[in-house]
Amino acid sequence: MAFRDVLEIEVQAGHGGDGSMSFHRAKYTPKGGPDGGHGGKGGSIMLRAVEGVDSLERLLGRRKFKAENGAYGEGRLRQGSDGTDTVIDVPVGTTAFDLETGRVVADLITAGQVKVIARGGFGGRGNSTFASSTRQAPRFAELGTRGQYRRIRLELRLIADVGLVGYPNAGKSSLLKALSNANPAIAAYPFTTLSPILGVVDDLDRDRRFTLADIPGIIEGASEGKGLGLEFLRHISRTRLLVYVLDVTQNPVQELGALQAELRAYDPTLLDGVSLVALNKIDLVDADLAQLAEDELSSMGLPVMQVSAGEHLNLDALKQAIFELLPPYELWAQTHALEEESDVLREAPLTIDTRMDPPDKNRGVEEGGPVRVWIVQGGGFEDRLQRFSRHLEEASEYLGGVFKRQGLYKALKQVGAQEGDTIEIGPHRFEYFDDEDHG
Ligand SMILES: Nc1nc2c(ncn2[C@@H]2O[C@H](COP(=O)(O)OP(=O)(O)OP(=O)(O)O)[C@@H](O)[C@H]2O)c(=O)[nH]1
Ligand SMILES: [Mg+2]
């Protein structure tokens, strides 16, 4: 069972369809009204968490995903159809990161959970939308917007319910073997286990189960790289319960303190969850000695179970204790999901910068003085222009009205724009007219 795998994918959501520029044509009505329909929405790409699969590779099978584009609008007010979404199934426990920003896009820890990772573009509006009493024949339509493109890193961390931590040779693998269906290597020397192993523990009487993860042993100084280090703690960072496996013939009290110190050095939140102690190898010591160790450990605040993985002593009691103490998954998931990016596309706020440009004959400035340029960024203005770039000339009066309603001219006036100045929005340049209404 692969414990962790990583896969990089590229996703391209569908583009929105362009709105249509069309006029009604009929035999006896030569001057028909505008009848261009809207473009359809582009399909989005989402991840969906499915149960019972433990490999990204097997489930995905490829690296590039596309969603369908929205169709163009057409005459006679025909709306273009929306592009179909693409749903990518991933195993529960998959986290998606944006490769560019490193931010968490989705953290799927519950089966059936769905999250959009690339949003489809919006459809453009047809020219019929822009008709009004003063603009009866709009010769422009809106373009659809582009679908989101992203490179995504998927990381699967199988979510084991319970993690075993302990010094090398304490008997972690022996416990895993005795409690679960797994068959890990067991040997009388330290660092037998070199990579994490998962097993399933069943309670057939009551029809319940948990998964149990065995990781390589940890020693004092692991946080400074001693032994195999703490790298493997990542695999139990999302377990709901930790079992400290301590060898009763060693110095269990001292070992527990050292283990907790190492965990704390790696991630202090590891100590916040539910945990208990399995005091192992009690078959090797007198009952009195085992009891003494249990009492000392109990005074450190954790429930303690005396067991022998080798002789199968008290294992059922340990199992039942784990079932009793294990927090319900739903409750745990609410507080342990990573914070995902918001679904809402946030628009950058409006900013206005200014600079002086040398006189430019092409713009027909006769006097030859330098020209003041106001650079408008954010506020959605560039996107808006982009959507009419095919018919900018024809749409200019409409756009002027929109920009005015959105407060652009007022903002320009406030920063000191004057008649004849240039407004620059992305690749577009306009002359600023001082209109009394702007105030
Ligand atoms: N007598 C006795 N021996 C045990 C018991 N549990 C484990 N052992 C022995 O202890 C040794 C280490 O056991 P493992 O299960 O490999 O220990 P581990 O904690 O997984 O060790 P690493 O993988 O090296 O970290 C083996 O020789 C086991 O047979 C027990 O309850 N009683
Ligand atoms: Mg082991």
XYZ file of C-alpha atoms and ligand atoms in Angstrom, residues 167-174 186-193 217 280-281 283-284 308-310, ligand 1:
56
model
C 11.733 3.837 20.075
C 13.285 1.288 17.728
C 12.707 -2.279 18.905
C 9.813 -1.306 21.211
C 7.495 -3.675 19.366
C 5.490 -1.361 17.098
C 5.551 -3.701 14.134
C 4.779 -6.622 16.397
C 9.815 -7.875 12.795
C 13.344 -8.389 14.110
C 15.398 -8.116 17.271
C 17.396 -5.163 16.057
C 16.597 -1.465 15.807
C 15.358 0.206 12.615
C 13.757 -2.901 11.186
C 10.965 -0.790 9.787
C 11.390 4.124 15.272
C 4.762 -3.576 25.811
C 6.710 -6.781 26.560
C 5.786 -11.037 29.518
C 9.460 -10.294 30.207
C 2.500 -8.103 25.191
C 2.509 -8.061 21.432
C 4.693 -11.166 21.437
N 9.212 -10.916 24.585
C 8.610 -10.033 23.783
N 9.267 -9.641 22.673
C 8.642 -8.754 21.885
C 7.346 -8.267 22.165
N 7.002 -7.393 21.189
C 8.044 -7.370 20.325
N 9.024 -8.162 20.714
C 10.337 -8.393 20.075
O 11.027 -7.147 20.019
C 11.800 -7.060 18.821
C 11.451 -5.804 18.080
O 10.123 -5.886 17.643
P 9.566 -5.033 16.424
O 8.099 -5.232 16.378
O 10.337 -5.281 15.201
O 9.910 -3.587 16.981
P 9.700 -2.168 16.270
O 9.265 -1.224 17.317
O 8.841 -2.306 15.089
O 11.178 -1.809 15.853
P 11.713 -0.866 14.648
O 10.964 -1.218 13.433
O 13.151 -1.185 14.544
O 11.489 0.531 15.107
C 11.502 -8.334 18.035
O 12.519 -9.269 18.285
C 10.180 -8.798 18.630
O 10.021 -10.187 18.534
C 6.710 -8.730 23.354
O 5.586 -8.334 23.695
N 7.394 -9.602 24.105
